[in-house]
Amino acid sequence: MSKKKLSRGVALVGAGMSKFGAFPGLATRDLFVEAFQEMLTTIDKGIDPKDIEALYIGNYSSDLFEHQGHTAPIMADWTGLAPRPATRIEDACASSGVALRQGIIAIASGLYDIVLVGGIEKMSDLPTAEVTDTLATASDMLYEIPAGFTFPGFYAAMGTAYMHQYGATPESFMHVGIKNHNNGTLNEKAQFGATIRKIMDGKIAKAEAKGYPVPDWADEVEFLQDNRANPIIAWPMRLFDCSPISDGAAALLLVSEEIATQFTDTPLYIIGSGQASDVALHDREVLTSIKAARLAGQEAYEMAGVTPADIQGAEAHDCFTIAEIIATEDLGFFAPG
Amino acid sequence: MSSHTITQTTYQQQLADGKLMASHCPACNASYLPPRPMCPQCFGAQMEWREMPTHGKLAAFTVVHIAPTAMIEAGYGRDNPYCSGIVELENGLKISAQITGVDVSQPELIQIGSAVQAEFLQREAGAFLAFEVIE
Ligand SMILES: [Zn+2]
């Protein structure tokens, strides 16, 4: 297959994000408006929102989470952009990443010059069992779900395969959670914004204040090993191995390369993008690597003309701690294991 | 025009009869589990049913504490966790199934590679494929 490239350049000139958390009383559209308004303020030289030509909105399951289908036109309407074409992209956890890619493709095709890309999810209205059911619909309802698998369960199964193959332990996964909670403190919009140490110290202080037995965790790992502090969701994935049930939205503005400097003197050019699909977990040749991620990474690297060694920073998908470990290997930052 | 002979509905009826059935492409001499109506290698649609071996080994597993609604209705959940896994059959095909015969309170003792044998669970909601760890 010949090397894929964009027909013309695409640049990112604005980005906004809502606060992430659990927000009873707020709907998806409220969070998207929040992200959209912030995005407008980040465009150095400003924009007339009416110049936006199309929207690509990533959303996994407003249908089940909020009982709201046909979500993209509502986002267009609430941001004052109706009747522009508004398309929802559903690709499970990758929905918004694929929406970004569709926005890139739409501009590269020459059809549009200014495109709004959104990512939206409002998960917290449902009770946990129904959130579990909703997430599980991203797997094969005929042949995987009858086995009792949940979405955390799939990654947990990859985790046991990984432990078996490479000698990892549940503690190996805990260190990813500790690191990512540290990173979360650097972002004021993060859902928790607290280190595991701070969460642990908070529980100790609370026990002391209430006169309860004070836990004797020596460090974060001991805290994370405690079934009461960190209950098992799907072994070896525990609560702090799993991304929380979250509400939030993000908005990006993409423009064609030719007009990018009308919006900012420092546009971020998109130099590579990749996408692939994969089969049910039981049909994969290996259970400790995700082929779609490897192929998508290769495509993006080839398009950009770079190698993993050139990458200085990455945000890998970490729905579960094991997911980030596998992603960083599939993207070529670390050897397997 | 496909006559829709290879379907999940039929597979499910076979599970209820205590049989694990795959579909087989005579052209490629390849079997597919779960059964597929079209061969993904040669795109042929002349697929036939073929009974699968009932023995295999455990390839991956998890012990689920936060259960989906269907498993809660079957009596599982936080206070009664269960094991789900992927089994590699003797012929190399893999399938998802509930795993029984393990101590779910000690998941660290469950061994990948353990020998398993198919069992066919009958619940109110229908027949379910499971594998029991036998060693
Ligand atoms: Zn074939």
GROMACS .gro file of C-alpha atoms and ligand atoms in nm:
model
  473
    1MET     CA    1   0.000   0.000   0.000
    2SER     CA    2   0.139   0.341  -0.092
    3LYS     CA    3   0.209   0.599   0.172
    4LYS     CA    4  -0.100   0.798   0.263
    5LYS     CA    5  -0.091   1.174   0.281
    6LEU     CA    6  -0.327   1.469   0.315
    7SER     CA    7  -0.416   1.650  -0.009
    8ARG     CA    8  -0.364   1.982   0.164
    9GLY     CA    9  -0.246   2.098   0.501
   10VAL     CA   10  -0.467   2.135   0.806
   11ALA     CA   11  -0.396   2.344   1.116
   12LEU     CA   12  -0.535   2.359   1.469
   13VAL     CA   13  -0.593   2.720   1.576
   14GLY     CA   14  -0.825   2.698   1.876
   15ALA     CA   15  -0.905   2.459   2.160
   16GLY     CA   16  -1.148   2.466   2.451
   17MET     CA   17  -1.261   2.227   2.715
   18SER     CA   18  -1.528   2.213   2.983
   19LYS     CA   19  -1.452   2.115   3.338
   20PHE     CA   20  -1.464   1.736   3.372
   21GLY     CA   21  -1.655   1.569   3.654
   22ALA     CA   22  -2.003   1.454   3.748
   23PHE     CA   23  -2.250   1.736   3.687
   24PRO     CA   24  -2.608   1.650   3.776
   25GLY     CA   25  -2.843   1.900   3.622
   26LEU     CA   26  -2.620   1.978   3.325
   27ALA     CA   27  -2.689   1.827   2.983
   28THR     CA   28  -2.436   1.745   2.712
   29ARG     CA   29  -2.523   2.063   2.527
   30ASP     CA   30  -2.440   2.277   2.833
   31LEU     CA   31  -2.094   2.125   2.853
   32PHE     CA   32  -2.038   2.163   2.480
   33VAL     CA   33  -2.138   2.530   2.488
   34GLU     CA   34  -1.886   2.578   2.772
   35ALA     CA   35  -1.610   2.416   2.565
   36PHE     CA   36  -1.711   2.606   2.250
   37GLN     CA   37  -1.705   2.943   2.424
   38GLU     CA   38  -1.364   2.876   2.570
   39MET     CA   39  -1.237   2.762   2.230
   40LEU     CA   40  -1.342   3.096   2.078
   41THR     CA   41  -1.132   3.283   2.336
   42THR     CA   42  -0.820   3.082   2.247
   43ILE     CA   43  -0.803   3.198   1.885
   44ASP     CA   44  -0.532   3.466   1.899
   45LYS     CA   45  -0.670   3.687   1.622
   46GLY     CA   46  -1.035   3.595   1.681
   47ILE     CA   47  -1.300   3.440   1.461
   48ASP     CA   48  -1.654   3.515   1.357
   49PRO     CA   49  -1.826   3.189   1.458
   50LYS     CA   50  -2.049   3.225   1.154
   51ASP     CA   51  -1.746   3.141   0.936
   52ILE     CA   52  -1.745   2.785   1.071
   53GLU     CA   53  -1.864   2.560   0.790
   54ALA     CA   54  -1.923   2.216   0.942
   55LEU     CA   55  -1.914   2.019   1.269
   56TYR     CA   56  -1.782   1.672   1.347
   57ILE     CA   57  -1.887   1.562   1.694
   58GLY     CA   58  -1.741   1.260   1.868
   59ASN     CA   59  -1.984   1.096   2.108
   60TYR     CA   60  -2.003   0.735   2.218
   61SER     CA   61  -2.352   0.694   2.348
   62SER     CA   62  -2.576   0.987   2.421
   63ASP     CA   63  -2.855   0.749   2.312
   64LEU     CA   64  -2.810   0.527   2.615
   65PHE     CA   65  -2.652   0.772   2.860
   66GLU     CA   66  -2.907   1.050   2.807
   67HIS     CA   67  -3.170   0.887   2.589
   68GLN     CA   68  -3.079   1.142   2.324
   69GLY     CA   69  -3.005   1.040   1.966
   70HIS     CA   70  -2.914   1.263   1.671
   71THR     CA   71  -2.691   1.464   1.900
   72ALA     CA   72  -2.474   1.652   1.649
   73PRO     CA   73  -2.746   1.885   1.512
   74ILE     CA   74  -2.833   1.981   1.869
   75MET     CA   75  -2.471   2.080   1.930
   76ALA     CA   76  -2.480   2.285   1.608
   77ASP     CA   77  -2.800   2.455   1.712
   78TRP     CA   78  -2.689   2.534   2.069
   79THR     CA   79  -2.364   2.687   1.942
   80GLY     CA   80  -2.549   2.902   1.689
   81LEU     CA   81  -2.422   2.699   1.394
   82ALA     CA   82  -2.743   2.545   1.256
   83PRO     CA   83  -2.808   2.476   0.967
   84ARG     CA   84  -2.446   2.382   0.898
   85PRO     CA   85  -2.381   2.012   0.841
   86ALA     CA   86  -2.328   1.840   1.177
   87THR     CA   87  -2.219   1.478   1.193
   88ARG     CA   88  -2.182   1.257   1.495
   89ILE     CA   89  -1.895   1.009   1.500
   90GLU     CA   90  -1.931   0.698   1.716
   91ASP     CA   91  -1.626   0.478   1.752
   92ALA     CA   92  -1.640   0.379   2.119
   93CYS     CA   93  -1.352   0.528   2.321
   94ALA     CA   94  -1.201   0.662   1.999
   95SER     CA   95  -1.512   0.860   1.899
   96SER     CA   96  -1.364   1.206   1.942
   97GLY     CA   97  -1.025   1.110   1.803
   98VAL     CA   98  -1.200   0.986   1.492
   99ALA     CA   99  -1.412   1.303   1.480
  100LEU     CA  100  -1.086   1.500   1.473
  101ARG     CA  101  -0.964   1.281   1.190
  102GLN     CA  102  -1.290   1.333   0.998
  103GLY     CA  103  -1.249   1.708   1.040
  104ILE     CA  104  -0.895   1.683   0.906
  105ILE     CA  105  -1.012   1.476   0.608
  106ALA     CA  106  -1.296   1.720   0.537
  107ILE     CA  107  -1.054   2.014   0.515
  108ALA     CA  108  -0.785   1.818   0.330
  109SER     CA  109  -1.048   1.722   0.071
  110GLY     CA  110  -1.095   2.088  -0.013
  111LEU     CA  111  -1.464   2.085   0.075
  112TYR     CA  112  -1.432   2.307   0.384
  113ASP     CA  113  -1.180   2.558   0.517
  114ILE     CA  114  -1.305   2.596   0.876
  115VAL     CA  115  -1.436   2.303   1.076
  116LEU     CA  116  -1.542   2.264   1.439
  117VAL     CA  117  -1.455   1.932   1.602
  118GLY     CA  118  -1.625   1.836   1.926
  119GLY     CA  119  -1.605   1.563   2.183
  120ILE     CA  120  -1.896   1.517   2.423
  121GLU     CA  121  -2.008   1.266   2.683
  122LYS     CA  122  -2.251   1.286   2.973
  123MET     CA  123  -2.226   0.959   3.159
  124SER     CA  124  -2.317   1.034   3.518
  125ASP     CA  125  -2.697   1.039   3.493
  126LEU     CA  126  -2.719   0.658   3.490
  127PRO     CA  127  -2.663   0.422   3.784
  128THR     CA  128  -2.334   0.228   3.770
  129ALA     CA  129  -2.487  -0.099   3.645
  130GLU     CA  130  -2.644   0.081   3.349
  131VAL     CA  131  -2.320   0.266   3.274
  132THR     CA  132  -2.152  -0.076   3.278
  133ASP     CA  133  -2.417  -0.207   3.035
  134THR     CA  134  -2.376   0.097   2.809
  135LEU     CA  135  -1.998   0.070   2.792
  136ALA     CA  136  -2.030  -0.302   2.724
  137THR     CA  137  -2.229  -0.233   2.407
  138ALA     CA  138  -1.894  -0.135   2.252
  139SER     CA  139  -1.812  -0.506   2.249
  140ASP     CA  140  -1.986  -0.793   2.073
  141MET     CA  141  -2.331  -0.824   2.227
  142LEU     CA  142  -2.389  -1.167   2.068
  143TYR     CA  143  -2.067  -1.345   2.152
  144GLU     CA  144  -1.874  -1.157   2.421
  145ILE     CA  145  -2.133  -1.014   2.657
  146PRO     CA  146  -2.306  -1.350   2.725
  147ALA     CA  147  -1.970  -1.459   2.874
  148GLY     CA  148  -2.019  -1.194   3.143
  149PHE     CA  149  -1.755  -0.957   3.010
  150THR     CA  150  -1.773  -0.589   3.096
  151PHE     CA  151  -1.556  -0.318   2.941
  152PRO     CA  152  -1.323  -0.308   3.241
  153GLY     CA  153  -1.333  -0.688   3.218
  154PHE     CA  154  -1.185  -0.693   2.867
  155TYR     CA  155  -0.892  -0.479   2.968
  156ALA     CA  156  -0.856  -0.681   3.287
  157ALA     CA  157  -0.835  -0.998   3.073
  158MET     CA  158  -0.563  -0.832   2.864
  159GLY     CA  159  -0.405  -0.751   3.199
  160THR     CA  160  -0.398  -1.116   3.313
  161ALA     CA  161  -0.258  -1.220   2.976
  162TYR     CA  162   0.006  -0.947   3.013
  163MET     CA  163   0.090  -1.058   3.368
  164HIS     CA  164   0.123  -1.418   3.249
  165GLN     CA  165   0.340  -1.328   2.951
  166TYR     CA  166   0.570  -1.066   3.103
  167GLY     CA  167   0.558  -1.126   3.478
  168ALA     CA  168   0.378  -0.800   3.557
  169THR     CA  169   0.174  -0.775   3.879
  170PRO     CA  170  -0.132  -0.574   3.979
  171GLU     CA  171   0.117  -0.336   4.143
  172SER     CA  172   0.274  -0.271   3.800
  173PHE     CA  173  -0.061  -0.131   3.690
  174MET     CA  174  -0.103   0.076   4.007
  175HIS     CA  175   0.205   0.281   3.920
  176VAL     CA  176   0.032   0.400   3.602
  177GLY     CA  177  -0.261   0.525   3.809
  178ILE     CA  178  -0.030   0.701   4.054
  179LYS     CA  179   0.148   0.877   3.766
  180ASN     CA  180  -0.172   0.975   3.589
  181HIS     CA  181  -0.329   1.114   3.905
  182ASN     CA  182  -0.011   1.320   3.949
  183ASN     CA  183  -0.055   1.448   3.593
  184GLY     CA  184  -0.419   1.528   3.668
  185THR     CA  185  -0.316   1.779   3.933
  186LEU     CA  186  -0.154   1.987   3.657
  187ASN     CA  187  -0.489   2.036   3.483
  188GLU     CA  188  -0.741   2.250   3.666
  189LYS     CA  189  -1.019   2.088   3.462
  190ALA     CA  190  -0.934   1.733   3.566
  191GLN     CA  191  -1.211   1.542   3.744
  192PHE     CA  192  -1.020   1.469   4.064
  193GLY     CA  193  -0.715   1.692   4.045
  194ALA     CA  194  -0.559   1.510   4.339
  195THR     CA  195  -0.266   1.273   4.371
  196ILE     CA  196  -0.325   0.924   4.509
  197ARG     CA  197  -0.114   1.035   4.807
  198LYS     CA  198  -0.348   1.326   4.870
  199ILE     CA  199  -0.658   1.105   4.841
  200MET     CA  200  -0.495   0.858   5.081
  201ASP     CA  201  -0.392   1.128   5.331
  202GLY     CA  202  -0.746   1.269   5.311
  203LYS     CA  203  -0.893   0.931   5.412
  204ILE     CA  204  -0.645   0.901   5.700
  205ALA     CA  205  -0.730   1.253   5.820
  206LYS     CA  206  -1.103   1.178   5.795
  207ALA     CA  207  -1.064   0.858   6.000
  208GLU     CA  208  -0.865   1.049   6.263
  209ALA     CA  209  -1.120   1.331   6.280
  210LYS     CA  210  -1.411   1.089   6.321
  211GLY     CA  211  -1.229   0.869   6.571
  212TYR     CA  212  -1.241   0.564   6.340
  213PRO     CA  213  -0.953   0.314   6.326
  214VAL     CA  214  -0.675   0.491   6.136
  215PRO     CA  215  -0.554   0.293   5.830
  216ASP     CA  216  -0.182   0.211   5.842
  217TRP     CA  217  -0.100   0.234   5.472
  218ALA     CA  218   0.277   0.286   5.442
  219ASP     CA  219   0.257   0.429   5.091
  220GLU     CA  220   0.032   0.471   4.789
  221VAL     CA  221   0.079   0.111   4.677
  222GLU     CA  222  -0.041  -0.023   5.012
  223PHE     CA  223  -0.340   0.210   4.988
  224LEU     CA  224  -0.415   0.082   4.637
  225GLN     CA  225  -0.383  -0.282   4.752
  226ASP     CA  226  -0.652  -0.228   5.017
  227ASN     CA  227  -0.982  -0.380   4.901
  228ARG     CA  228  -1.182  -0.127   5.102
  229ALA     CA  229  -0.994   0.180   4.981
  230ASN     CA  230  -0.958   0.055   4.625
  231PRO     CA  231  -1.226  -0.205   4.550
  232ILE     CA  232  -1.189  -0.455   4.268
  233ILE     CA  233  -1.390  -0.366   3.957
  234ALA     CA  234  -1.271  -0.653   3.736
  235TRP     CA  235  -0.957  -0.816   3.874
  236PRO     CA  236  -0.678  -0.711   3.833
  237MET     CA  237  -0.840  -0.373   3.754
  238ARG     CA  238  -0.943  -0.187   4.068
  239LEU     CA  239  -1.124   0.144   4.111
  240PHE     CA  240  -0.809   0.353   4.069
  241ASP     CA  241  -0.709   0.151   3.761
  242CYS     CA  242  -1.028   0.263   3.585
  243SER     CA  243  -1.119   0.595   3.432
  244PRO     CA  244  -1.413   0.741   3.623
  245ILE     CA  245  -1.768   0.793   3.504
  246SER     CA  246  -1.733   1.146   3.365
  247ASP     CA  247  -1.918   1.433   3.207
  248GLY     CA  248  -1.725   1.669   2.983
  249ALA     CA  249  -1.681   1.826   2.644
  250ALA     CA  250  -1.404   1.958   2.422
  251ALA     CA  251  -1.399   2.176   2.111
  252LEU     CA  252  -1.126   2.225   1.851
  253LEU     CA  253  -1.111   2.458   1.554
  254LEU     CA  254  -0.942   2.326   1.242
  255VAL     CA  255  -0.866   2.542   0.939
  256SER     CA  256  -0.692   2.492   0.607
  257GLU     CA  257  -0.320   2.564   0.594
  258GLU     CA  258  -0.368   2.855   0.352
  259ILE     CA  259  -0.572   3.062   0.598
  260ALA     CA  260  -0.421   2.944   0.927
  261THR     CA  261  -0.222   3.262   0.995
  262GLN     CA  262  -0.541   3.468   0.973
  263PHE     CA  263  -0.625   3.317   1.312
  264THR     CA  264  -0.290   3.290   1.484
  265ASP     CA  265   0.078   3.340   1.418
  266THR     CA  266   0.146   3.001   1.574
  267PRO     CA  267  -0.087   2.743   1.418
  268LEU     CA  268  -0.032   2.378   1.508
  269TYR     CA  269  -0.011   2.185   1.183
  270ILE     CA  270  -0.152   1.834   1.170
  271ILE     CA  271   0.132   1.628   1.027
  272GLY     CA  272  -0.001   1.277   1.069
  273SER     CA  273  -0.312   1.078   1.150
  274GLY     CA  274  -0.392   0.708   1.148
  275GLN     CA  275  -0.687   0.482   1.212
  276ALA     CA  276  -0.757   0.110   1.202
  277SER     CA  277  -1.012  -0.135   1.335
  278ASP     CA  278  -0.978  -0.459   1.525
  279VAL     CA  279  -1.169  -0.779   1.595
  280ALA     CA  280  -1.323  -0.921   1.912
  281LEU     CA  281  -1.065  -0.992   2.182
  282HIS     CA  282  -1.109  -1.371   2.149
  283ASP     CA  283  -1.028  -1.346   1.777
  284ARG     CA  284  -0.698  -1.164   1.829
  285GLU     CA  285  -0.378  -1.356   1.771
  286VAL     CA  286  -0.218  -1.190   2.072
  287LEU     CA  287  -0.403  -1.066   2.379
  288THR     CA  288  -0.128  -0.835   2.504
  289SER     CA  289  -0.120  -0.588   2.214
  290ILE     CA  290  -0.383  -0.402   2.012
  291LYS     CA  291  -0.325  -0.442   1.640
  292ALA     CA  292  -0.545  -0.147   1.546
  293ALA     CA  293  -0.330   0.083   1.761
  294ARG     CA  294  -0.011  -0.050   1.604
  295LEU     CA  295  -0.145   0.001   1.250
  296ALA     CA  296  -0.289   0.346   1.326
  297GLY     CA  297   0.042   0.452   1.481
  298GLN     CA  298   0.239   0.328   1.181
  299GLU     CA  299   0.011   0.516   0.943
  300ALA     CA  300   0.046   0.838   1.139
  301TYR     CA  301   0.425   0.805   1.172
  302GLU     CA  302   0.463   0.737   0.799
  303MET     CA  303   0.242   1.031   0.706
  304ALA     CA  304   0.439   1.261   0.935
  305GLY     CA  305   0.776   1.118   0.835
  306VAL     CA  306   0.879   1.061   1.196
  307THR     CA  307   0.957   0.761   1.415
  308PRO     CA  308   0.856   0.687   1.775
  309ALA     CA  309   1.202   0.808   1.884
  310ASP     CA  310   1.112   1.159   1.758
  311ILE     CA  311   0.809   1.190   1.984
  312GLN     CA  312   0.870   1.411   2.289
  313GLY     CA  313   0.527   1.397   2.449
  314ALA     CA  314   0.224   1.175   2.409
  315GLU     CA  315  -0.121   1.141   2.559
  316ALA     CA  316  -0.208   0.774   2.528
  317HIS     CA  317  -0.555   0.636   2.587
  318ASP     CA  318  -0.573   0.527   2.951
  319CYS     CA  319  -0.932   0.417   3.006
  320PHE     CA  320  -0.765   0.151   3.222
  321THR     CA  321  -0.408   0.142   3.349
  322ILE     CA  322  -0.326  -0.167   3.143
  323ALA     CA  323  -0.457   0.017   2.834
  324GLU     CA  324  -0.189   0.284   2.867
  325ILE     CA  325   0.087   0.025   2.912
  326ILE     CA  326  -0.024  -0.159   2.599
  327ALA     CA  327  -0.074   0.167   2.403
  328THR     CA  328   0.276   0.294   2.481
  329GLU     CA  329   0.414  -0.035   2.352
  330ASP     CA  330   0.194  -0.044   2.042
  331LEU     CA  331   0.297   0.314   1.959
  332GLY     CA  332   0.661   0.210   1.973
  333PHE     CA  333   0.774   0.399   2.285
  334PHE     CA  334   0.862   0.081   2.472
  335ALA     CA  335   0.939  -0.278   2.377
  336PRO     CA  336   0.663  -0.525   2.465
  337GLY     CA  337   0.673  -0.609   2.833
  338MET     CA  338  -2.852  -1.479  -0.183
  339SER     CA  339  -2.763  -1.617   0.155
  340SER     CA  340  -3.013  -1.857   0.303
  341HIS     CA  341  -2.911  -1.750   0.656
  342THR     CA  342  -2.829  -2.093   0.785
  343ILE     CA  343  -2.533  -1.979   0.997
  344THR     CA  344  -2.680  -1.746   1.257
  345GLN     CA  345  -2.639  -1.669   1.625
  346THR     CA  346  -2.994  -1.793   1.680
  347THR     CA  347  -2.900  -2.140   1.554
  348TYR     CA  348  -2.569  -2.132   1.747
  349GLN     CA  349  -2.769  -2.052   2.059
  350GLN     CA  350  -3.006  -2.346   2.001
  351GLN     CA  351  -2.703  -2.572   1.961
  352LEU     CA  352  -2.562  -2.445   2.291
  353ALA     CA  353  -2.894  -2.537   2.452
  354ASP     CA  354  -2.846  -2.888   2.305
  355GLY     CA  355  -2.502  -2.905   2.466
  356LYS     CA  356  -2.300  -2.853   2.148
  357LEU     CA  357  -2.039  -2.591   2.067
  358MET     CA  358  -2.059  -2.534   1.694
  359ALA     CA  359  -1.838  -2.331   1.460
  360SER     CA  360  -1.878  -2.258   1.091
  361HIS     CA  361  -1.635  -2.412   0.845
  362CYS     CA  362  -1.526  -2.299   0.500
  363PRO     CA  363  -1.451  -2.606   0.283
  364ALA     CA  364  -1.257  -2.391   0.034
  365CYS     CA  365  -1.009  -2.263   0.294
  366ASN     CA  366  -1.044  -2.559   0.531
  367ALA     CA  367  -1.077  -2.299   0.808
  368SER     CA  368  -1.322  -2.294   1.098
  369TYR     CA  369  -1.463  -1.985   1.264
  370LEU     CA  370  -1.583  -1.944   1.618
  371PRO     CA  371  -1.811  -1.757   1.672
  372PRO     CA  372  -1.969  -1.898   1.356
  373ARG     CA  373  -1.979  -1.664   1.057
  374PRO     CA  374  -2.204  -1.681   0.752
  375MET     CA  375  -1.922  -1.571   0.518
  376CYS     CA  376  -1.559  -1.675   0.514
  377PRO     CA  377  -1.346  -1.365   0.586
  378GLN     CA  378  -1.052  -1.515   0.395
  379CYS     CA  379  -1.208  -1.617   0.062
  380PHE     CA  380  -1.544  -1.440   0.098
  381GLY     CA  381  -1.712  -1.772   0.024
  382ALA     CA  382  -2.060  -1.827   0.159
  383GLN     CA  383  -2.070  -2.207   0.140
  384MET     CA  384  -2.020  -2.238   0.512
  385GLU     CA  385  -2.097  -2.557   0.703
  386TRP     CA  386  -2.155  -2.623   1.071
  387ARG     CA  387  -1.879  -2.811   1.249
  388GLU     CA  388  -1.876  -2.932   1.608
  389MET     CA  389  -1.590  -2.803   1.818
  390PRO     CA  390  -1.377  -2.987   2.074
  391THR     CA  391  -1.495  -2.937   2.430
  392HIS     CA  392  -1.147  -2.916   2.582
  393GLY     CA  393  -0.898  -2.635   2.578
  394LYS     CA  394  -0.695  -2.410   2.801
  395LEU     CA  395  -0.749  -2.076   2.967
  396ALA     CA  396  -0.587  -1.789   2.769
  397ALA     CA  397  -0.698  -1.484   2.972
  398PHE     CA  398  -0.947  -1.411   3.248
  399THR     CA  399  -1.089  -1.154   3.485
  400VAL     CA  400  -1.296  -1.173   3.802
  401VAL     CA  401  -1.584  -0.929   3.763
  402HIS     CA  402  -1.709  -0.751   4.077
  403ILE     CA  403  -1.899  -0.466   3.909
  404ALA     CA  404  -2.137  -0.668   3.695
  405PRO     CA  405  -2.368  -0.581   3.408
  406THR     CA  406  -2.745  -0.600   3.461
  407ALA     CA  407  -2.779  -0.943   3.298
  408MET     CA  408  -2.527  -1.099   3.537
  409ILE     CA  409  -2.683  -0.923   3.836
  410GLU     CA  410  -3.014  -1.080   3.732
  411ALA     CA  411  -2.836  -1.416   3.721
  412GLY     CA  412  -2.736  -1.365   4.085
  413TYR     CA  413  -2.387  -1.218   4.049
  414GLY     CA  414  -2.240  -0.887   4.160
  415ARG     CA  415  -2.023  -0.724   4.422
  416ASP     CA  416  -2.102  -0.991   4.684
  417ASN     CA  417  -2.087  -1.280   4.439
  418PRO     CA  418  -1.822  -1.209   4.177
  419TYR     CA  419  -1.767  -1.438   3.880
  420CYS     CA  420  -1.489  -1.522   3.638
  421SER     CA  421  -1.505  -1.452   3.266
  422GLY     CA  422  -1.230  -1.549   3.028
  423ILE     CA  423  -1.105  -1.645   2.688
  424VAL     CA  424  -1.048  -2.012   2.617
  425GLU     CA  425  -0.825  -2.153   2.346
  426LEU     CA  426  -0.973  -2.481   2.224
  427GLU     CA  427  -0.760  -2.781   2.135
  428ASN     CA  428  -0.782  -2.679   1.767
  429GLY     CA  429  -0.652  -2.327   1.837
  430LEU     CA  430  -0.981  -2.137   1.805
  431LYS     CA  431  -1.059  -1.898   2.089
  432ILE     CA  432  -1.392  -1.801   2.244
  433SER     CA  433  -1.521  -1.587   2.532
  434ALA     CA  434  -1.701  -1.771   2.810
  435GLN     CA  435  -1.776  -1.771   3.179
  436ILE     CA  436  -1.510  -1.968   3.369
  437THR     CA  437  -1.622  -2.192   3.654
  438GLY     CA  438  -1.441  -2.416   3.898
  439VAL     CA  439  -1.213  -2.138   4.022
  440ASP     CA  440  -1.189  -1.962   4.357
  441VAL     CA  441  -1.296  -1.609   4.265
  442SER     CA  442  -1.187  -1.486   4.610
  443GLN     CA  443  -0.827  -1.567   4.514
  444PRO     CA  444  -0.791  -1.449   4.155
  445GLU     CA  445  -0.411  -1.446   4.186
  446LEU     CA  446  -0.425  -1.827   4.206
  447ILE     CA  447  -0.616  -1.869   3.880
  448GLN     CA  448  -0.367  -1.998   3.624
  449ILE     CA  449  -0.358  -1.906   3.257
  450GLY     CA  450  -0.292  -2.226   3.067
  451SER     CA  451  -0.515  -2.435   3.297
  452ALA     CA  452  -0.704  -2.716   3.125
  453VAL     CA  453  -1.074  -2.643   3.086
  454GLN     CA  454  -1.378  -2.836   2.972
  455ALA     CA  455  -1.695  -2.692   2.818
  456GLU     CA  456  -2.014  -2.684   3.015
  457PHE     CA  457  -2.347  -2.552   2.905
  458LEU     CA  458  -2.521  -2.344   3.168
  459GLN     CA  459  -2.898  -2.328   3.157
  460ARG     CA  460  -3.038  -2.008   3.298
  461GLU     CA  461  -3.377  -1.848   3.282
  462ALA     CA  462  -3.240  -1.622   3.008
  463GLY     CA  463  -3.125  -1.921   2.799
  464ALA     CA  464  -2.820  -2.138   2.744
  465PHE     CA  465  -2.474  -1.999   2.814
  466LEU     CA  466  -2.133  -2.133   2.722
  467ALA     CA  467  -1.894  -2.179   3.013
  468PHE     CA  468  -1.573  -2.367   3.073
  469GLU     CA  469  -1.481  -2.541   3.396
  470VAL     CA  470  -1.121  -2.549   3.507
  471ILE     CA  471  -1.046  -2.920   3.551
  472GLU     CA  472  -0.689  -2.923   3.684
  473ZN      ZN  473  -1.283  -1.950   0.283
   0.00000   0.00000   0.00000
